[in-house]
Amino acid sequence: MGPVIGMTPDKRAETPGAEKVAGLSQIYKMGSLPEAVDAAGPKATLVGSESADDELTNLNWLHESTNLLTNFSLGSEGFPMVSPLYDIEGDDGASFGPPCYQNSEKKSATSKPPYSFSLLIYMAIEHSPNKCLPVKEIYSWILDRFPYFATAPTGWKNSVRHNLSLNKCFQKVERSHGKVNGKGSLWCVDPEYKPNLMQALKKQPFPSPQSGSLSPHYLSSVLKQNQVRTLKESDIDAATAMILLNTSIEQEILECEKPLPLKTSLQKKRNYNNAFLSAIRLQEGDSLATSIDPKEDHNYSASSMTAQRCASRSSVSSLSSVEEVYEFIPKSSHVGSDGSEGFHSEEDTDVDYEDDPLGDSGYADNSPKGQPGKKIRKQSHQEIDEELKEAAGSLLHLAGIRTCLGSLISTAKTQSQKQRKK
DNA sequence: TGACCCGTAAACACTC
DNA sequence: GGAGTGTTTACGGGTC
């Protein structure tokens, strides 16, 4: 058997858009890929927003979700390589506790991760608060999570750089002007390729050692949805977050049995609070979206839907504090919005729907002819509140933070009602 | 069998 | 000049 010559770079260039996404070419064949996203805007934003809110109460949903993203990590033997708790030890990467497997799954630690470099880089970048990382940080992240590379030949760094350069999924972003922050640029994930990366993640071996979290069906539902609707960046992130949230909760249930250090428990509660609060924001206006789109796949749970939309709204700019979350609810009943660019968010969709018959929400397009969508949108706040309670209750029940929830709900509701009255 | 994906190595240029 | 970074080219193995 003679050597198989790999595809030359020249040849790759002949298939723009589809050639560089590792293991993703099939995805493109599935059609319904997002329109080219003007990445310039988001990128600039990302770079500009380097000051991330490190507060524990930070409601940066993508941050949350990308933390959870690491929950995907499974050892080559099917064991979780990274505990869902690992990021609970601290808020920044530097304080991350050692992955569980460093204690309990040493075998996994020394075996090669079942992820391609593209996925590793993707996870690393997504894990960062700003969704941008310098190469060095990518190295660090990989090293932290996969000690295998600590002992591996240094060539893997070259591979990382090679991937960054070669793979269109990753885009280089210049560091802030006038500021010299070390060598190199920041690297971001091109939003256009996020669904592809997610698909690739899905294709990774995800044995379900315990509860089968992340069933392929579930994932495919998410991905399917993203393809049915116009794929916006927010949707993509929503899918990510949805998966992550789901995974996290299931993991938490399993972890619940174990006694946790106080700090860990508190942090977990905070995380759940964050998730829940975001869910609240979504829940209020988005029950409509579920009903509006007849194409939607409802095979997955409502809570997952909630989580998805949840992340969807805050995917890019995301909230920076709990207070903002509280503000959101009232905002959603306001007419009009500041409409921050790059994030016309479904926040806008909810906010505007009563005054915007066209519903530039994106969901409007999917509404059945006539006005059924409006009917749904007219859903009384009471009903919404009921849904909210229900969803929140479920979430909190799972997280074991019912108490916290009650106060959060009532606070949110109070604020919401105040705003409505105004 | 070939196309494609992925990892790896190496060379080179550039920046700090 | 050295180290780190980014780009490009080349090749081999594996999979479909």
Short mmCIF file of C-alpha atoms (C1' of nucleotides) in Angstrom, two decimals:
data_model
loop_
_atom_site.label_atom_id
_atom_site.label_comp_id
_atom_site.label_asym_id
_atom_site.label_seq_id
_atom_site.Cartn_x
_atom_site.Cartn_y
_atom_site.Cartn_z
CA MET A 1 0.00 0.00 0.00
CA GLY A 2 1.61 3.14 -1.12
CA PRO A 3 1.55 6.31 0.84
CA VAL A 4 -1.60 8.29 0.56
CA ILE A 5 -0.72 11.74 -0.30
CA GLY A 6 -2.69 14.21 1.66
CA MET A 7 -4.66 16.92 0.13
CA THR A 8 -2.38 19.70 -0.83
CA PRO A 9 -3.03 23.17 0.37
CA ASP A 10 -3.67 24.22 -3.17
CA LYS A 11 -6.40 21.73 -3.51
CA ARG A 12 -7.94 22.79 -0.27
CA ALA A 13 -8.20 26.27 -1.54
CA GLU A 14 -10.44 25.07 -4.27
CA THR A 15 -13.23 24.35 -1.90
CA PRO A 16 -13.70 27.53 -0.01
CA GLY A 17 -15.65 27.38 3.13
CA ALA A 18 -15.71 23.69 3.44
CA GLU A 19 -12.19 22.68 3.38
CA LYS A 20 -10.80 23.82 6.60
CA VAL A 21 -13.25 22.69 9.14
CA ALA A 22 -11.83 19.61 10.55
CA GLY A 23 -14.14 16.74 10.07
CA LEU A 24 -16.94 18.97 9.11
CA SER A 25 -17.21 18.71 5.43
CA GLN A 26 -20.27 16.60 5.81
CA ILE A 27 -21.97 19.28 7.67
CA TYR A 28 -21.87 21.52 4.73
CA LYS A 29 -23.59 18.94 2.69
CA MET A 30 -26.47 19.11 5.06
CA GLY A 31 -27.30 22.48 3.70
CA SER A 32 -28.86 25.40 5.46
CA LEU A 33 -25.63 26.81 6.47
CA PRO A 34 -25.65 30.26 7.81
CA GLU A 35 -25.09 33.17 5.59
CA ALA A 36 -21.72 34.59 5.83
CA VAL A 37 -21.49 36.44 9.03
CA ASP A 38 -19.90 39.75 9.08
CA ALA A 39 -17.37 38.86 11.61
CA ALA A 40 -15.71 42.19 11.71
CA GLY A 41 -18.17 43.63 14.11
CA PRO A 42 -18.24 40.91 16.67
CA LYS A 43 -14.57 40.63 16.55
CA ALA A 44 -14.01 44.23 17.22
CA THR A 45 -16.36 43.95 20.08
CA LEU A 46 -14.60 41.04 21.45
CA VAL A 47 -11.32 42.69 21.39
CA GLY A 48 -12.69 45.78 22.87
CA SER A 49 -14.37 44.03 25.69
CA GLU A 50 -11.36 42.55 27.19
CA SER A 51 -12.29 43.60 30.60
CA ALA A 52 -14.40 40.71 31.56
CA ASP A 53 -16.57 40.74 34.57
CA ASP A 54 -15.04 38.28 36.90
CA GLU A 55 -17.70 38.60 39.48
CA LEU A 56 -19.19 35.43 40.70
CA THR A 57 -22.51 36.87 39.77
CA ASN A 58 -21.49 37.44 36.25
CA LEU A 59 -24.23 36.25 34.01
CA ASN A 60 -22.17 35.92 30.98
CA TRP A 61 -24.03 33.06 29.54
CA LEU A 62 -21.57 31.97 27.10
CA HIS A 63 -19.02 31.99 29.73
CA GLU A 64 -21.18 29.75 31.72
CA SER A 65 -21.91 27.59 28.83
CA THR A 66 -18.39 27.30 27.78
CA ASN A 67 -17.42 26.35 31.24
CA LEU A 68 -19.89 23.65 30.89
CA LEU A 69 -18.52 22.87 27.56
CA THR A 70 -15.65 21.27 29.26
CA ASN A 71 -18.07 18.83 30.68
CA PHE A 72 -18.02 17.28 27.30
CA SER A 73 -14.58 16.15 27.88
CA LEU A 74 -14.45 12.48 28.15
CA GLY A 75 -11.44 10.41 28.55
CA SER A 76 -10.52 8.05 25.91
CA GLU A 77 -11.96 5.42 28.11
CA GLY A 78 -15.25 7.05 28.42
CA PHE A 79 -14.79 8.69 31.75
CA PRO A 80 -15.28 12.33 32.32
CA MET A 81 -11.93 13.90 32.01
CA VAL A 82 -12.96 17.18 33.38
CA SER A 83 -15.30 17.41 36.21
CA PRO A 84 -18.19 19.76 35.85
CA LEU A 85 -16.98 21.13 39.09
CA TYR A 86 -13.59 22.00 38.03
CA ASP A 87 -14.49 25.52 37.16
CA ILE A 88 -16.44 25.98 40.24
CA GLU A 89 -13.36 26.26 42.27
CA GLY A 90 -12.73 29.59 40.85
CA ASP A 91 -13.91 32.07 38.34
CA ASP A 92 -10.90 32.55 36.33
CA GLY A 93 -8.87 30.06 34.54
CA ALA A 94 -5.98 30.51 36.83
CA SER A 95 -7.84 29.24 39.80
CA PHE A 96 -9.32 26.24 38.20
CA GLY A 97 -8.92 23.26 40.28
CA PRO A 98 -7.29 20.28 38.81
CA PRO A 99 -9.55 18.21 36.68
CA CYS A 100 -11.08 15.29 38.41
CA TYR A 101 -9.21 12.85 36.42
CA GLN A 102 -6.02 14.06 37.83
CA ASN A 103 -7.10 12.38 40.95
CA SER A 104 -9.28 9.61 39.87
CA GLU A 105 -8.60 9.00 36.27
CA LYS A 106 -4.92 9.17 35.93
CA LYS A 107 -5.03 6.79 33.12
CA SER A 108 -7.09 9.24 31.16
CA ALA A 109 -4.68 11.96 31.96
CA THR A 110 -1.90 10.16 30.26
CA SER A 111 -3.86 9.12 27.25
CA LYS A 112 -4.42 11.26 24.28
CA PRO A 113 -7.62 13.25 24.29
CA PRO A 114 -10.23 12.05 21.86
CA TYR A 115 -10.47 15.47 20.35
CA SER A 116 -8.82 16.93 17.37
CA PHE A 117 -6.75 20.02 17.84
CA SER A 118 -9.48 22.00 16.21
CA LEU A 119 -11.90 20.99 18.89
CA LEU A 120 -9.45 21.53 21.64
CA ILE A 121 -8.81 25.00 20.39
CA TYR A 122 -12.48 25.60 20.01
CA MET A 123 -13.15 24.54 23.55
CA ALA A 124 -10.32 26.64 24.84
CA ILE A 125 -11.49 29.73 23.06
CA GLU A 126 -15.08 29.22 23.98
CA HIS A 127 -14.06 28.78 27.51
CA SER A 128 -12.54 32.19 27.67
CA PRO A 129 -14.72 35.05 28.88
CA ASN A 130 -14.05 37.09 25.78
CA LYS A 131 -14.15 34.22 23.41
CA CYS A 132 -10.72 35.23 22.33
CA LEU A 133 -7.44 33.83 23.43
CA PRO A 134 -3.84 34.29 22.56
CA VAL A 135 -2.02 31.19 21.52
CA LYS A 136 -0.30 31.00 24.80
CA GLU A 137 -3.56 30.84 26.67
CA ILE A 138 -4.77 28.16 24.37
CA TYR A 139 -1.71 26.18 25.22
CA SER A 140 -2.37 26.69 28.87
CA TRP A 141 -5.97 25.69 28.64
CA ILE A 142 -5.14 22.53 26.83
CA LEU A 143 -2.39 21.73 29.25
CA ASP A 144 -4.66 22.32 32.19
CA ARG A 145 -7.36 20.05 30.91
CA PHE A 146 -5.28 17.50 29.19
CA PRO A 147 -2.09 16.84 31.05
CA TYR A 148 -1.30 14.40 28.38
CA PHE A 149 0.25 17.27 26.54
CA ALA A 150 2.48 18.14 29.42
CA THR A 151 4.51 15.08 28.70
CA ALA A 152 3.88 14.97 25.00
CA PRO A 153 6.53 16.16 22.62
CA THR A 154 6.37 19.87 22.08
CA GLY A 155 5.25 19.37 18.57
CA TRP A 156 1.68 19.65 19.68
CA LYS A 157 2.11 23.37 20.06
CA ASN A 158 3.15 23.57 16.52
CA SER A 159 0.04 21.64 15.67
CA VAL A 160 -2.06 24.10 17.56
CA ARG A 161 -0.57 26.99 15.70
CA HIS A 162 -0.86 25.12 12.50
CA ASN A 163 -4.52 24.57 13.16
CA LEU A 164 -5.13 28.15 14.05
CA SER A 165 -3.56 29.35 10.89
CA LEU A 166 -4.94 26.78 8.59
CA ASN A 167 -8.40 26.31 9.96
CA LYS A 168 -10.94 28.85 8.89
CA CYS A 169 -12.85 28.20 12.04
CA PHE A 170 -10.38 30.36 13.80
CA GLN A 171 -9.82 33.95 13.14
CA LYS A 172 -7.03 36.12 14.21
CA VAL A 173 -7.91 39.32 15.94
CA GLU A 174 -5.45 42.06 16.48
CA ARG A 175 -4.96 43.09 20.02
CA SER A 176 -6.15 46.43 21.18
CA HIS A 177 -4.59 49.25 19.31
CA GLY A 178 -1.92 51.20 21.04
CA LYS A 179 -1.56 48.57 23.62
CA VAL A 180 1.19 46.11 23.51
CA ASN A 181 0.02 43.06 25.33
CA GLY A 182 2.68 40.65 24.46
CA LYS A 183 3.31 38.76 21.34
CA GLY A 184 0.86 37.49 18.90
CA SER A 185 -2.78 38.05 18.28
CA LEU A 186 -5.95 36.87 19.81
CA TRP A 187 -7.76 34.02 18.24
CA CYS A 188 -11.49 33.71 18.04
CA VAL A 189 -13.89 31.20 16.67
CA ASP A 190 -15.60 32.33 13.55
CA PRO A 191 -19.30 32.35 14.42
CA GLU A 192 -20.06 30.99 11.03
CA TYR A 193 -18.25 27.84 11.86
CA LYS A 194 -19.55 27.33 15.30
CA PRO A 195 -22.28 24.96 14.23
CA ASN A 196 -19.71 22.98 12.40
CA LEU A 197 -17.51 22.77 15.39
CA MET A 198 -20.43 21.76 17.45
CA GLN A 199 -21.23 19.12 14.96
CA ALA A 200 -17.71 17.91 15.17
CA LEU A 201 -17.99 17.82 18.91
CA LYS A 202 -21.09 15.82 18.56
CA LYS A 203 -19.29 13.37 16.43
CA GLN A 204 -16.68 12.84 19.06
CA PRO A 205 -17.05 9.73 21.10
CA PHE A 206 -19.34 10.61 23.95
CA PRO A 207 -19.86 7.44 25.80
CA SER A 208 -22.34 7.98 28.51
CA PRO A 209 -20.82 6.32 31.45
CA GLN A 210 -23.61 7.16 33.77
CA SER A 211 -26.74 8.64 32.50
CA GLY A 212 -26.22 9.04 28.85
CA SER A 213 -26.27 12.75 29.07
CA LEU A 214 -25.93 14.27 25.71
CA SER A 215 -27.73 11.76 23.72
CA PRO A 216 -27.09 11.98 20.04
CA HIS A 217 -30.75 12.53 19.49
CA TYR A 218 -30.71 15.48 21.74
CA LEU A 219 -27.75 16.96 20.06
CA SER A 220 -29.11 16.42 16.66
CA SER A 221 -32.28 18.12 17.67
CA VAL A 222 -30.32 21.12 18.63
CA LEU A 223 -28.37 21.13 15.49
CA LYS A 224 -31.39 20.50 13.42
CA GLN A 225 -33.05 23.46 14.91
CA ASN A 226 -30.18 25.63 14.13
CA GLN A 227 -30.41 24.60 10.57
CA VAL A 228 -34.11 25.14 10.29
CA ARG A 229 -33.95 28.61 11.51
CA THR A 230 -31.67 31.15 10.11
CA LEU A 231 -28.51 30.45 11.84
CA LYS A 232 -27.48 33.43 13.74
CA GLU A 233 -24.58 33.55 16.03
CA SER A 234 -26.89 33.72 18.92
CA ASP A 235 -28.61 30.58 17.84
CA ILE A 236 -25.39 28.80 17.59
CA ASP A 237 -24.39 29.80 21.02
CA ALA A 238 -27.79 28.91 22.21
CA ALA A 239 -27.36 25.42 21.01
CA THR A 240 -24.06 25.21 22.72
CA ALA A 241 -25.45 26.50 25.91
CA MET A 242 -28.41 24.26 25.69
CA ILE A 243 -26.32 21.22 25.41
CA LEU A 244 -24.09 22.39 28.09
CA LEU A 245 -26.78 23.23 30.48
CA ASN A 246 -28.38 19.94 29.97
CA THR A 247 -25.19 18.13 30.47
CA SER A 248 -24.34 20.12 33.48
CA ILE A 249 -27.60 19.49 35.20
CA GLU A 250 -27.44 15.84 34.61
CA GLN A 251 -23.94 15.79 35.89
CA GLU A 252 -24.99 17.73 38.88
CA ILE A 253 -27.65 15.29 39.72
CA LEU A 254 -25.07 12.64 39.80
CA GLU A 255 -22.72 14.78 41.74
CA CYS A 256 -25.39 15.71 44.21
CA GLU A 257 -24.89 12.54 46.05
CA LYS A 258 -21.41 13.47 46.97
CA PRO A 259 -20.61 15.81 49.78
CA LEU A 260 -19.14 18.98 48.50
CA PRO A 261 -16.86 21.49 50.04
CA LEU A 262 -18.72 24.55 51.08
CA LYS A 263 -17.08 26.73 48.53
CA THR A 264 -17.93 24.35 45.79
CA SER A 265 -21.50 24.09 46.83
CA LEU A 266 -21.90 27.79 46.93
CA GLN A 267 -20.33 28.24 43.61
CA LYS A 268 -22.51 25.63 42.11
CA LYS A 269 -25.51 27.36 43.41
CA ARG A 270 -24.33 30.53 41.88
CA ASN A 271 -23.89 28.84 38.61
CA TYR A 272 -27.35 27.51 38.77
CA ASN A 273 -28.67 30.83 39.75
CA ASN A 274 -27.05 32.27 36.73
CA ALA A 275 -28.53 29.65 34.54
CA PHE A 276 -31.88 30.02 36.08
CA LEU A 277 -31.92 33.76 35.89
CA SER A 278 -31.05 33.64 32.29
CA ALA A 279 -33.75 31.11 31.80
CA ILE A 280 -36.19 33.49 33.36
CA ARG A 281 -35.30 36.14 30.92
CA LEU A 282 -35.97 33.86 28.07
CA GLN A 283 -38.92 32.20 29.38
CA GLU A 284 -40.90 35.33 29.61
CA GLY A 285 -41.12 36.05 25.97
CA ASP A 286 -40.03 32.96 24.30
CA SER A 287 -42.74 30.57 24.97
CA LEU A 288 -44.11 32.07 21.87
CA ALA A 289 -41.20 31.15 19.77
CA THR A 290 -41.63 27.57 20.61
CA SER A 291 -45.10 27.60 19.35
CA ILE A 292 -44.55 29.83 16.45
CA ASP A 293 -42.21 27.80 14.52
CA PRO A 294 -44.00 24.75 13.25
CA LYS A 295 -40.78 23.30 12.11
CA GLU A 296 -39.33 23.22 15.49
CA ASP A 297 -38.38 19.95 16.89
CA HIS A 298 -40.03 19.55 20.21
CA ASN A 299 -38.53 16.29 21.04
CA TYR A 300 -36.40 17.75 23.64
CA SER A 301 -37.52 19.13 26.90
CA ALA A 302 -38.94 22.54 27.43
CA SER A 303 -36.27 23.31 29.89
CA SER A 304 -33.71 22.64 27.28
CA MET A 305 -35.50 24.97 24.99
CA THR A 306 -35.44 27.52 27.64
CA ALA A 307 -31.81 27.12 28.16
CA GLN A 308 -31.22 27.41 24.51
CA ARG A 309 -33.03 30.63 24.16
CA CYS A 310 -31.52 31.72 27.28
CA ALA A 311 -28.09 31.49 25.93
CA SER A 312 -29.34 32.78 22.69
CA ARG A 313 -30.23 36.11 24.11
CA SER A 314 -27.07 36.70 25.91
CA SER A 315 -24.79 34.91 23.62
CA VAL A 316 -22.75 37.78 22.44
CA SER A 317 -22.93 40.67 24.73
CA SER A 318 -24.32 38.78 27.63
CA LEU A 319 -25.19 40.23 30.92
CA SER A 320 -22.56 41.29 33.25
CA SER A 321 -24.35 41.13 36.50
CA VAL A 322 -27.31 39.78 38.27
CA GLU A 323 -28.77 43.22 38.32
CA GLU A 324 -28.79 43.24 34.60
CA VAL A 325 -30.73 40.10 34.59
CA TYR A 326 -33.29 41.62 36.78
CA GLU A 327 -33.42 44.54 34.50
CA PHE A 328 -33.96 42.37 31.58
CA ILE A 329 -37.33 41.19 32.54
CA PRO A 330 -38.84 44.60 32.74
CA LYS A 331 -37.04 45.53 29.60
CA SER A 332 -38.66 42.77 27.74
CA SER A 333 -41.99 44.41 28.20
CA HIS A 334 -40.74 47.73 27.06
CA VAL A 335 -41.39 49.01 23.67
CA GLY A 336 -38.30 49.26 21.61
CA SER A 337 -34.80 48.69 22.71
CA ASP A 338 -31.46 50.20 22.38
CA GLY A 339 -30.82 47.54 19.84
CA SER A 340 -27.20 47.05 20.36
CA GLU A 341 -25.66 45.93 17.21
CA GLY A 342 -24.30 42.53 16.64
CA PHE A 343 -26.83 41.29 19.08
CA HIS A 344 -30.18 42.01 17.90
CA SER A 345 -31.02 39.72 19.96
CA GLU A 346 -33.87 37.89 20.71
CA GLU A 347 -34.05 40.32 23.44
CA ASP A 348 -35.20 42.68 20.80
CA THR A 349 -37.51 40.15 19.45
CA ASP A 350 -39.28 39.88 22.67
CA VAL A 351 -39.13 43.46 23.42
CA ASP A 352 -40.48 44.52 20.15
CA TYR A 353 -42.98 42.01 19.27
CA GLU A 354 -45.95 43.89 20.39
CA ASP A 355 -45.02 46.95 18.45
CA ASP A 356 -43.31 45.35 15.63
CA PRO A 357 -45.82 43.62 13.46
CA LEU A 358 -43.14 42.59 11.10
CA GLY A 359 -41.34 41.02 13.85
CA ASP A 360 -37.81 41.42 12.77
CA SER A 361 -37.34 38.95 15.47
CA GLY A 362 -36.55 36.30 13.01
CA TYR A 363 -39.23 34.18 14.49
CA ALA A 364 -41.83 36.15 12.67
CA ASP A 365 -40.74 34.71 9.43
CA ASN A 366 -41.57 31.36 10.72
CA SER A 367 -44.98 32.28 11.88
CA PRO A 368 -47.80 30.59 10.17
CA LYS A 369 -49.77 32.82 7.89
CA GLY A 370 -52.32 34.84 9.64
CA GLN A 371 -51.80 35.94 13.16
CA PRO A 372 -51.39 32.88 15.23
CA GLY A 373 -48.07 34.08 16.30
CA LYS A 374 -49.59 37.17 17.70
CA LYS A 375 -52.05 35.20 19.64
CA ILE A 376 -49.30 33.39 21.25
CA ARG A 377 -47.49 36.55 21.87
CA LYS A 378 -50.46 37.91 23.63
CA GLN A 379 -50.02 35.23 26.14
CA SER A 380 -50.82 36.72 29.44
CA HIS A 381 -48.10 37.54 31.82
CA GLN A 382 -49.77 35.27 34.26
CA GLU A 383 -49.32 32.34 32.01
CA ILE A 384 -45.78 33.32 31.47
CA ASP A 385 -45.24 33.59 35.13
CA GLU A 386 -46.67 30.15 35.56
CA GLU A 387 -44.31 28.82 33.00
CA LEU A 388 -41.54 30.65 34.61
CA LYS A 389 -42.30 29.18 37.93
CA GLU A 390 -42.54 25.77 36.49
CA ALA A 391 -39.32 25.93 34.59
CA ALA A 392 -37.55 27.59 37.42
CA GLY A 393 -38.85 25.08 39.84
CA SER A 394 -37.58 22.25 37.78
CA LEU A 395 -34.22 23.80 37.37
CA LEU A 396 -33.91 24.65 40.95
CA HIS A 397 -35.15 21.40 42.10
CA LEU A 398 -32.43 19.81 40.14
CA ALA A 399 -29.90 22.12 41.57
CA GLY A 400 -31.22 21.81 45.03
CA ILE A 401 -31.52 25.50 45.48
CA ARG A 402 -35.17 25.91 45.80
CA THR A 403 -34.83 28.44 48.50
CA CYS A 404 -32.67 30.69 46.48
CA LEU A 405 -35.01 30.41 43.63
CA GLY A 406 -38.01 31.56 45.46
CA SER A 407 -36.40 34.81 46.31
CA LEU A 408 -34.98 35.21 42.88
CA ILE A 409 -38.28 34.61 41.24
CA SER A 410 -40.12 36.96 43.44
CA THR A 411 -37.49 39.59 43.02
CA ALA A 412 -37.52 39.23 39.30
CA LYS A 413 -41.25 39.24 39.17
CA THR A 414 -41.47 42.26 41.35
CA GLN A 415 -39.11 44.14 39.21
CA SER A 416 -40.85 43.02 36.13
CA GLN A 417 -44.19 44.15 37.38
CA LYS A 418 -42.80 47.47 38.39
CA GLN A 419 -41.48 48.02 34.94
CA ARG A 420 -44.70 47.03 33.38
CA LYS A 421 -46.56 49.50 35.45
CA LYS A 422 -44.25 52.18 34.29
"C1'" DT B 1 -8.56 3.32 -4.80
"C1'" DG B 2 -8.94 7.93 -4.00
"C1'" DA B 3 -10.63 11.77 -1.41
"C1'" DC B 4 -10.50 13.63 2.73
"C1'" DC B 5 -9.27 14.40 7.58
"C1'" DC B 6 -5.91 14.80 10.95
"C1'" DG B 7 -1.47 15.02 13.09
"C1'" DT B 8 3.22 16.04 12.73
"C1'" DA B 9 7.43 18.12 11.24
"C1'" DA B 10 9.97 21.61 9.31
"C1'" DA B 11 11.25 25.92 7.23
"C1'" DC B 12 10.77 30.61 7.12
"C1'" DA B 13 9.32 35.33 8.30
"C1'" DC B 14 7.96 38.40 11.62
"C1'" DT B 15 7.54 40.60 16.19
"C1'" DC B 16 8.80 41.49 20.81
"C1'" DG C 1 20.06 37.23 19.02
"C1'" DG C 2 16.61 34.43 21.17
"C1'" DA C 3 12.00 33.19 21.98
"C1'" DG C 4 7.48 33.22 20.65
"C1'" DT C 5 4.25 33.56 17.01
"C1'" DG C 6 2.16 32.90 12.43
"C1'" DT C 7 2.24 30.90 7.81
"C1'" DT C 8 3.17 27.58 4.55
"C1'" DT C 9 4.52 23.22 2.68
"C1'" DA C 10 5.01 18.44 2.89
"C1'" DC C 11 4.16 13.89 4.29
"C1'" DG C 12 2.11 9.74 6.53
"C1'" DG C 13 -1.68 7.31 8.69
"C1'" DG C 14 -6.50 6.56 9.22
"C1'" DT C 15 -11.26 6.56 7.64
"C1'" DC C 16 -14.97 6.36 4.48
#
